[in-house]
Short mmCIF file of C-alpha atoms and ligand atoms in Angstrom, two decimals:
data_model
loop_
_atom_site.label_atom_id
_atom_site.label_comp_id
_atom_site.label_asym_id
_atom_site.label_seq_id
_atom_site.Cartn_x
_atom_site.Cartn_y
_atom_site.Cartn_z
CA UNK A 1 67.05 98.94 85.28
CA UNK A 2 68.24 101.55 87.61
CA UNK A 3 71.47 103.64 87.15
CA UNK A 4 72.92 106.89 87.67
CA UNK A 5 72.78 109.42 85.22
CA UNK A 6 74.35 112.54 83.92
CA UNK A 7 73.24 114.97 81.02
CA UNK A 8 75.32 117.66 80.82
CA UNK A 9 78.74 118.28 82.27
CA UNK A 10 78.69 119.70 86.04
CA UNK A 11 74.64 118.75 86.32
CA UNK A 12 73.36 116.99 88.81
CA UNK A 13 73.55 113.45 88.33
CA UNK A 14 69.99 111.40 88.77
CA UNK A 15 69.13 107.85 89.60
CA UNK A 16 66.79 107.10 86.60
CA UNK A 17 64.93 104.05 85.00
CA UNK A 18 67.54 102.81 81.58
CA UNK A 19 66.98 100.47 79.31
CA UNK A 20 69.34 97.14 80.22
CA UNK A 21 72.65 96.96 78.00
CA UNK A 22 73.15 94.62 74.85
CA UNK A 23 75.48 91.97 75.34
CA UNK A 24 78.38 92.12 72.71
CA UNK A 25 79.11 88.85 71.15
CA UNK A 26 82.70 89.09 72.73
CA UNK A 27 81.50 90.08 76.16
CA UNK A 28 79.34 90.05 78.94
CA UNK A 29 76.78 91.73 80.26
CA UNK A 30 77.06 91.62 84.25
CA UNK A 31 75.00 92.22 87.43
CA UNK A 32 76.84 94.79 89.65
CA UNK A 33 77.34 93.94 93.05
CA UNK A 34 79.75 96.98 94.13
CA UNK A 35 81.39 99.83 92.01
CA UNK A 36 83.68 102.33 93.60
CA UNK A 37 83.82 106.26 93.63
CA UNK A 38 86.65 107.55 92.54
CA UNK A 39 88.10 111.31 90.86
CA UNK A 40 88.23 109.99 87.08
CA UNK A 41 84.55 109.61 87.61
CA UNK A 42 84.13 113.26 88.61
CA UNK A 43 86.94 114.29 86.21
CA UNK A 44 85.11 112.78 82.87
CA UNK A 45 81.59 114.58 85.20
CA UNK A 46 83.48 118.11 85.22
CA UNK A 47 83.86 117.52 81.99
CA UNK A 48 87.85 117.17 81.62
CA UNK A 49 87.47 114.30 79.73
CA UNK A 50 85.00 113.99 76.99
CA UNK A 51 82.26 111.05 77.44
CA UNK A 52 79.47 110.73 75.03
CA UNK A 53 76.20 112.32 77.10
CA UNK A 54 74.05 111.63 78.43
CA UNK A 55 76.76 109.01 80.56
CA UNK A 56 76.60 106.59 83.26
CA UNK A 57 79.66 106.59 85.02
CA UNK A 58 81.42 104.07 86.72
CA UNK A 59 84.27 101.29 86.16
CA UNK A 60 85.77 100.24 89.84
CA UNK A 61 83.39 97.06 89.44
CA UNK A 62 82.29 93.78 90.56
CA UNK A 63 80.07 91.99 89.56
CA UNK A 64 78.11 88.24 88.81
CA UNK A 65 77.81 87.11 84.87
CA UNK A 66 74.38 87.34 83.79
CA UNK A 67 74.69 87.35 79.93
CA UNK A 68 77.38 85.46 77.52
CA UNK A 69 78.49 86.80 74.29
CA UNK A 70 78.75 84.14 71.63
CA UNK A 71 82.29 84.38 71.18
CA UNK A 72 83.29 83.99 74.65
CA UNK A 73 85.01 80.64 75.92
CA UNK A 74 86.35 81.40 79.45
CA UNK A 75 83.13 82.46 81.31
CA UNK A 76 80.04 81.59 81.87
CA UNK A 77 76.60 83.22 83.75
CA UNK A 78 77.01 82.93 87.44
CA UNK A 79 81.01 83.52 87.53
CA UNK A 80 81.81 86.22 90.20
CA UNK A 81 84.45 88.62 88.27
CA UNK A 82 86.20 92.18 88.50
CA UNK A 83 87.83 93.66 85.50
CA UNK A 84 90.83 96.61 85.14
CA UNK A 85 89.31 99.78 84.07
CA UNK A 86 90.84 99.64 80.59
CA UNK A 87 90.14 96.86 78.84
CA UNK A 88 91.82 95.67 75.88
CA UNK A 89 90.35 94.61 72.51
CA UNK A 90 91.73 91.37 72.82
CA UNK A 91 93.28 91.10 69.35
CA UNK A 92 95.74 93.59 69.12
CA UNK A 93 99.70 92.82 69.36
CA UNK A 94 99.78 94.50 72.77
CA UNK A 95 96.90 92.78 74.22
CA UNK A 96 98.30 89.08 73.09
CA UNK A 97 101.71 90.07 74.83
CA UNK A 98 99.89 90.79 77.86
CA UNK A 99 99.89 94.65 78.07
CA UNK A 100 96.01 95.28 77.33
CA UNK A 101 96.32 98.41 79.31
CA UNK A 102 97.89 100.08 76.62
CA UNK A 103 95.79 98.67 74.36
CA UNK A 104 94.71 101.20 70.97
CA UNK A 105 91.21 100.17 70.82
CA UNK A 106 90.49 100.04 74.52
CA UNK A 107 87.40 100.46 75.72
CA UNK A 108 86.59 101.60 78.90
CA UNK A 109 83.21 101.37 81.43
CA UNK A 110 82.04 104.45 82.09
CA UNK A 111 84.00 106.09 79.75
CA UNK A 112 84.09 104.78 76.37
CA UNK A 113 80.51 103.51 77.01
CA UNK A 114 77.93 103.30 80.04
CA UNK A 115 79.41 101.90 83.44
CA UNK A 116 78.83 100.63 86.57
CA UNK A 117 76.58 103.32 88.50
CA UNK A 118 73.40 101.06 87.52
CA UNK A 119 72.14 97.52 88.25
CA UNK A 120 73.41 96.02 85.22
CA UNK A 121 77.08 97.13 82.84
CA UNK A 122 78.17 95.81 79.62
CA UNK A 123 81.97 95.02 78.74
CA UNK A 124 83.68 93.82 75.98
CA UNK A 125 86.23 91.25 75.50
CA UNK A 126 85.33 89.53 78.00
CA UNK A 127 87.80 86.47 77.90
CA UNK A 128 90.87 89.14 77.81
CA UNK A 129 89.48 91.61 80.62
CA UNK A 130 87.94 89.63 82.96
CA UNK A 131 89.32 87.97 86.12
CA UNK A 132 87.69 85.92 88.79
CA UNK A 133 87.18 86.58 92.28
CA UNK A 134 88.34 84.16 94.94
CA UNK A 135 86.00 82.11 96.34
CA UNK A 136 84.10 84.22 99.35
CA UNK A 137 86.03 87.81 98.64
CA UNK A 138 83.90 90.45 99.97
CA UNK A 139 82.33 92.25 96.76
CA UNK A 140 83.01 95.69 98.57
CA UNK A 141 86.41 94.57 99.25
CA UNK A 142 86.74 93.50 95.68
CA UNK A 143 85.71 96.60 94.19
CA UNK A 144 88.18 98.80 95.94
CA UNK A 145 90.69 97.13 94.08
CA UNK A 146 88.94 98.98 91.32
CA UNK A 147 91.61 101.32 89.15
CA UNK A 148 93.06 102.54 92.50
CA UNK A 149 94.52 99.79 94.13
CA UNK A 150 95.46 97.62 91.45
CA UNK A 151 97.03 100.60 89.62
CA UNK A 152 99.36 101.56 92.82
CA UNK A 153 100.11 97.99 92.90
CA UNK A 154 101.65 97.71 89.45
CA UNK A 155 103.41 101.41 89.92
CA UNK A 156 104.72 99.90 92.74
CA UNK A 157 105.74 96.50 91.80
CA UNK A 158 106.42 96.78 87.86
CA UNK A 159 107.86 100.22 87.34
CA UNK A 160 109.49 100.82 91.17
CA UNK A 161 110.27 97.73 91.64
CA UNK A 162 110.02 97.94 95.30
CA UNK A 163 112.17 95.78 97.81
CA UNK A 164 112.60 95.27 101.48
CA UNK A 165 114.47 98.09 103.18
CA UNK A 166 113.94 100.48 100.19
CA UNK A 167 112.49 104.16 100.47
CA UNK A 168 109.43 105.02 98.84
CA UNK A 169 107.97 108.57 98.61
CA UNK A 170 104.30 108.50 98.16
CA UNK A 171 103.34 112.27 96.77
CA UNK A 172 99.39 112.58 97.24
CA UNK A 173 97.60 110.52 99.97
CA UNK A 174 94.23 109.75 98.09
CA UNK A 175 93.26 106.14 97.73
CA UNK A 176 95.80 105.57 94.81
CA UNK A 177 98.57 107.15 97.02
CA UNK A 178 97.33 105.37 100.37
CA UNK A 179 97.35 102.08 98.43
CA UNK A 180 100.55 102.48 97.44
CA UNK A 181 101.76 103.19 101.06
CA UNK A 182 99.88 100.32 102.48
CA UNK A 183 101.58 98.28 99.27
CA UNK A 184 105.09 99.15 99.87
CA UNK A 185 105.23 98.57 103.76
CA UNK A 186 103.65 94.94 103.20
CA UNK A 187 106.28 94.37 100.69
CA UNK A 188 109.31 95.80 103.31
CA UNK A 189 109.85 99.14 102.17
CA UNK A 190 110.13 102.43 104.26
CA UNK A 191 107.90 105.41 103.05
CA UNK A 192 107.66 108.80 103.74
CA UNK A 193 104.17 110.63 102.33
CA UNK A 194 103.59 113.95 101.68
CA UNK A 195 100.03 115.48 101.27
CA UNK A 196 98.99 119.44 101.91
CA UNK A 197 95.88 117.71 104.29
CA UNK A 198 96.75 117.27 107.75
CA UNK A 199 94.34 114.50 107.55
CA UNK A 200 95.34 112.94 104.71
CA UNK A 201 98.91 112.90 106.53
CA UNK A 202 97.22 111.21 109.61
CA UNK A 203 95.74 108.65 107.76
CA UNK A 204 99.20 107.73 105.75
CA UNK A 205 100.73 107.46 109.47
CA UNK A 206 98.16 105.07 110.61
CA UNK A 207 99.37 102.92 107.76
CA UNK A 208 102.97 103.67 108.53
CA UNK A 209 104.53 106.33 106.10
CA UNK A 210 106.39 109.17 107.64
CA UNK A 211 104.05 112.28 107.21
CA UNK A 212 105.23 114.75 105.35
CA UNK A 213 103.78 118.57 104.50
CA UNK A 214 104.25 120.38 100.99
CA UNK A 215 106.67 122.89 101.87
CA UNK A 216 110.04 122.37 100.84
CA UNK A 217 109.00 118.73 100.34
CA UNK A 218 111.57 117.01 97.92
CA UNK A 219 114.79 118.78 100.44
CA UNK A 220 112.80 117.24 103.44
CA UNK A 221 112.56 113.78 101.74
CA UNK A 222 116.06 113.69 100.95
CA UNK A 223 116.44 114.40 104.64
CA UNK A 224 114.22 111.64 106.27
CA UNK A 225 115.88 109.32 103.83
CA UNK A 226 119.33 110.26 104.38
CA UNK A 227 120.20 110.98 100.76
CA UNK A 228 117.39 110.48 98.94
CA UNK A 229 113.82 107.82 97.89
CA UNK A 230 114.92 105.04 96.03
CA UNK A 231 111.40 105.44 94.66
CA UNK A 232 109.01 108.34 94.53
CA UNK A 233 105.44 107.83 93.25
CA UNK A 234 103.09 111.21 91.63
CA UNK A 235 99.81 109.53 92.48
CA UNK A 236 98.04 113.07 92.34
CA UNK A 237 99.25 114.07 89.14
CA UNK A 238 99.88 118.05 89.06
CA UNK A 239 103.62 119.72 88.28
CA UNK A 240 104.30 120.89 92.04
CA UNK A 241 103.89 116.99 93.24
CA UNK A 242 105.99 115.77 90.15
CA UNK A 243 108.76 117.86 89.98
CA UNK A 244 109.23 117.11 93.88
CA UNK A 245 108.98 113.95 93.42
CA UNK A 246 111.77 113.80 91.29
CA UNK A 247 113.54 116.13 93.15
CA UNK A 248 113.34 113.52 96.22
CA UNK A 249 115.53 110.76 94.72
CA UNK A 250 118.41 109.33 95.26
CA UNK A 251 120.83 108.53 92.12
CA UNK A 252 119.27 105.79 90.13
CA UNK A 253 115.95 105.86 91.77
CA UNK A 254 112.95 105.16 90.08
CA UNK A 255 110.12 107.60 89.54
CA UNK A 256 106.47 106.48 88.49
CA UNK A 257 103.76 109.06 87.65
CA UNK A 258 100.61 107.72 88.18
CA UNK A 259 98.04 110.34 88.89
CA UNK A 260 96.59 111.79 85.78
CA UNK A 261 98.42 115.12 84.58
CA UNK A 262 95.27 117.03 82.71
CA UNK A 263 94.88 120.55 81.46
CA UNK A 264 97.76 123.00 82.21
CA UNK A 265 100.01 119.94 83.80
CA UNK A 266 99.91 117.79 81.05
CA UNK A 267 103.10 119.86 80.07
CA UNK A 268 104.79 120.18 83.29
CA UNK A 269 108.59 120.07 82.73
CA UNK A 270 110.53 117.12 83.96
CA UNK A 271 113.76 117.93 85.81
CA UNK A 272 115.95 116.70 82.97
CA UNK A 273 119.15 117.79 85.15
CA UNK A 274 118.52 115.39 87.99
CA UNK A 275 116.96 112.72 85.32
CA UNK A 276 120.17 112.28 83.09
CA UNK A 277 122.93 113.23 86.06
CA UNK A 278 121.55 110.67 88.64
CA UNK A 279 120.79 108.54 85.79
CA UNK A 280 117.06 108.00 87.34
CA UNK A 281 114.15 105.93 85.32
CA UNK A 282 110.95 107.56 84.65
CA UNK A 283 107.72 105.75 84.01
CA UNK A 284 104.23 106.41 83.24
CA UNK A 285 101.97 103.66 84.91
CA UNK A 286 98.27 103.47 83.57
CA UNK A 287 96.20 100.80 85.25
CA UNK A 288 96.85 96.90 85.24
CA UNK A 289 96.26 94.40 82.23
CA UNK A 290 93.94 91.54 84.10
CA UNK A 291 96.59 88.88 83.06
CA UNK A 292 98.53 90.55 86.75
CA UNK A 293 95.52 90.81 88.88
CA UNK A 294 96.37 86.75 90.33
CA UNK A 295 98.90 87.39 91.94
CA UNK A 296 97.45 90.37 93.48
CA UNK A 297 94.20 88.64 94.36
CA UNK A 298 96.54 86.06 95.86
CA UNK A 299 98.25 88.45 98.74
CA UNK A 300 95.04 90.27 99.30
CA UNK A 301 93.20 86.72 100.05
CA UNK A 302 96.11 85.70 101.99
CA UNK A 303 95.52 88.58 103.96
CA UNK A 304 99.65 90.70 103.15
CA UNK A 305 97.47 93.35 101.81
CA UNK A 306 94.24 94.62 102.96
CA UNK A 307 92.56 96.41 100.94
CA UNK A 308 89.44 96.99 103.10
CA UNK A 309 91.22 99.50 105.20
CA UNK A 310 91.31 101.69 102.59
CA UNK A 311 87.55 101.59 102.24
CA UNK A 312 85.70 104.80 103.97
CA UNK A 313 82.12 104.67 103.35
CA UNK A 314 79.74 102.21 101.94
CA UNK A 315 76.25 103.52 100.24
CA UNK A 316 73.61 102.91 98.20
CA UNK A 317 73.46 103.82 94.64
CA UNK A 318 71.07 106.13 95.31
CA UNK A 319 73.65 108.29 97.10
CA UNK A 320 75.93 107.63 94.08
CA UNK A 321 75.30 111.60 92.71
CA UNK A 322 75.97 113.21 95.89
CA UNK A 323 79.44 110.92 96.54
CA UNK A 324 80.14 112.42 93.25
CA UNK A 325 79.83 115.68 93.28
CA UNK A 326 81.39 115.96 96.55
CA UNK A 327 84.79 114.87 95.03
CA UNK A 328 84.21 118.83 94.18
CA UNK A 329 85.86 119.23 96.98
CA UNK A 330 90.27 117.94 96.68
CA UNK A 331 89.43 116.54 100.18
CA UNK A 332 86.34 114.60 99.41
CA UNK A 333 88.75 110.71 99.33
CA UNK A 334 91.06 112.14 102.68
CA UNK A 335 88.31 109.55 104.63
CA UNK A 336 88.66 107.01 102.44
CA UNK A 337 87.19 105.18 99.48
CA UNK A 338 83.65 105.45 99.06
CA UNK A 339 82.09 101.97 97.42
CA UNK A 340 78.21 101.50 96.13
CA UNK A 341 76.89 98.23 97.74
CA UNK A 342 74.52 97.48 95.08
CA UNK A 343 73.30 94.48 97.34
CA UNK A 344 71.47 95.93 99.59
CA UNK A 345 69.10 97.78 96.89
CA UNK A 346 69.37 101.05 95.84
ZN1 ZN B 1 94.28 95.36 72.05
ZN1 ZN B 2 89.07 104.72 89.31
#
């Protein structure tokens, strides 16, 4: 089969000829449809986080069944299904209570082992990670779900527990932060967005944040929202956009980091004053267990959110290395998602 391929950290990915996975007996092997592009892909690329090489990235996916594990009950070849990008082992105490995404033994496509970027992807546990599509979802549509979407839809329903009339302050305005804007508006909240691209700032107003700069950014929050965000969501993940977002709270807001905080940020300081004397919560939100994608699946095929705005540019997988190493540059998603169409060939 075809699929895109990368030997050595920071080289040029290639569309090459692979041998076709092995099915585990507890999951499926499946036949991509659409996989998206997204900055964990060119993180684990860059080489800040370790993959086993070479590596097929790859794990915003959709895709049809093609081949059944023996020890799998709930699907069967032909069922159209997406899955979160961690997937649990299915066994553990976590994943029986529901919470796969912290699963210990996770595994995780294009990762943990080869993903999506190829005509065919293996996953495991396939009866505790999978979830069907609704009958006629757009497969491109379905894949921009992928980790972005669903994972600003948890940060925003689980941990901020948004409501009508609340502020939210949305800190980054890349596809996890744009999802979360285009989230929290459907569900009645106000948000304000801050992002150092002007066009990244134009594309949060379209959806209906307040636009927002970097300068002096928490202050200016606390401004627009007379007093403070009920909520404020990191979904870039670096100490500037953290501490200011918990700088731009009101007391008892909720904050919800979300983006990844690598290298030197993974030991940012929190702004313990604020935390303990405005008594705010503080959560760390990492993806979506498939048990919540329903009800999910259920406003987004209702049409309350829309997903497919979000979605920039479609290609062929054969443009999958360039899309990649694009992301080089911090403005590469200020257009919008990019999604493979595996559907149209290669
Ligand atoms: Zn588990
Ligand atoms: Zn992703």
């Amino acid at each position: 089969m075809q699929a895109v391929r990368y030997s050595g950290y920071g080289k040029a990915p290639e569309l090459v000829e692979v041998p076709t996975p092995v099915c585990p007996d507890d999951g499926v092997v499946l036949e991509v449809l659409a996989t998206g592009v997204c900055r964990s892909d060119w993180h684990a690329w860059r080489g800040h986080e370790p993959v086993a090489l070479p590596h097929v990235p790859g794990h915003e996916l959709v895709g049809v069944v093609n081949r059944v594990g023996r020890d799998v009950h709930d699907f069967a070849v032909g069922d159209r299904v997406t899955t979160p990008f961690v997937n649990g082992c299915g066994v553990c105490e976590l994943c029986r209570g529901g919470d796969a995404q912290v699963c210990p033994h996770q595994t995780q496509p294009g990762f943990t082992h080869h993903g999506s970027f190829a005509e065919q992807v293996a996953l495991f546990a396939a009866d505790t990670n999978l979830v069907r599509l609704p009958a006629g979802m757009d497969p491109v549509v379905a894949a921009s779900l992928g980790c972005r979407f669903a994972t600003a839809y948890r940060a925003v329903t689980a941990h901020g527990r948004v409501g009508d009339g609340d502020w939210v302050a949305v800190f980054g305005c890349g596809g996890v932060g744009l999802s979360a804007i285009q989230i929290s508006i459907a569900l009645g909240a106000r948000v304000v967005a801050v992002d150092v691209s002007e066009v990244a700032r134009r594309r949060a107003a379209d959806l209906g944040a307040v636009p927002l700069g970097s300068d002096d950014a928490a202050a200016r929050v606390v401004e627009v929202t007379g007093g403070g965000a009920h909520v404020a969501i990191d979904a870039l993940g670096s100490a500037a956009t953290e501490v200011a977002g918990v700088r731009s709270l009101r007391r008892r807001g909720r904050y919800v980091q979300v983006g990844l905080m690598l290298g030197p940020d993974a030991r940012a300081p929190l702004p313990w004053d604020a935390v303990v004397a405005y008594e705010l919560e503080v959560y760390g939100s990492h993806g979506m267990a498939a048990r919540d994608y329903p009800a999910m699946l259920e406003l987004v095929d209702s049409g309350v959110l829309r997903p497919a705005e979000l979605v920039g540019r479609v290609i062929p997988l054969s443009a999958a290395p360039a899309a990649l190493m694009a992301m080089d540059s911090p403005a590469a998603e200020t257009a919008g998602m990019t999604i493979i169409d595996l559907t149209q060939g290669w």
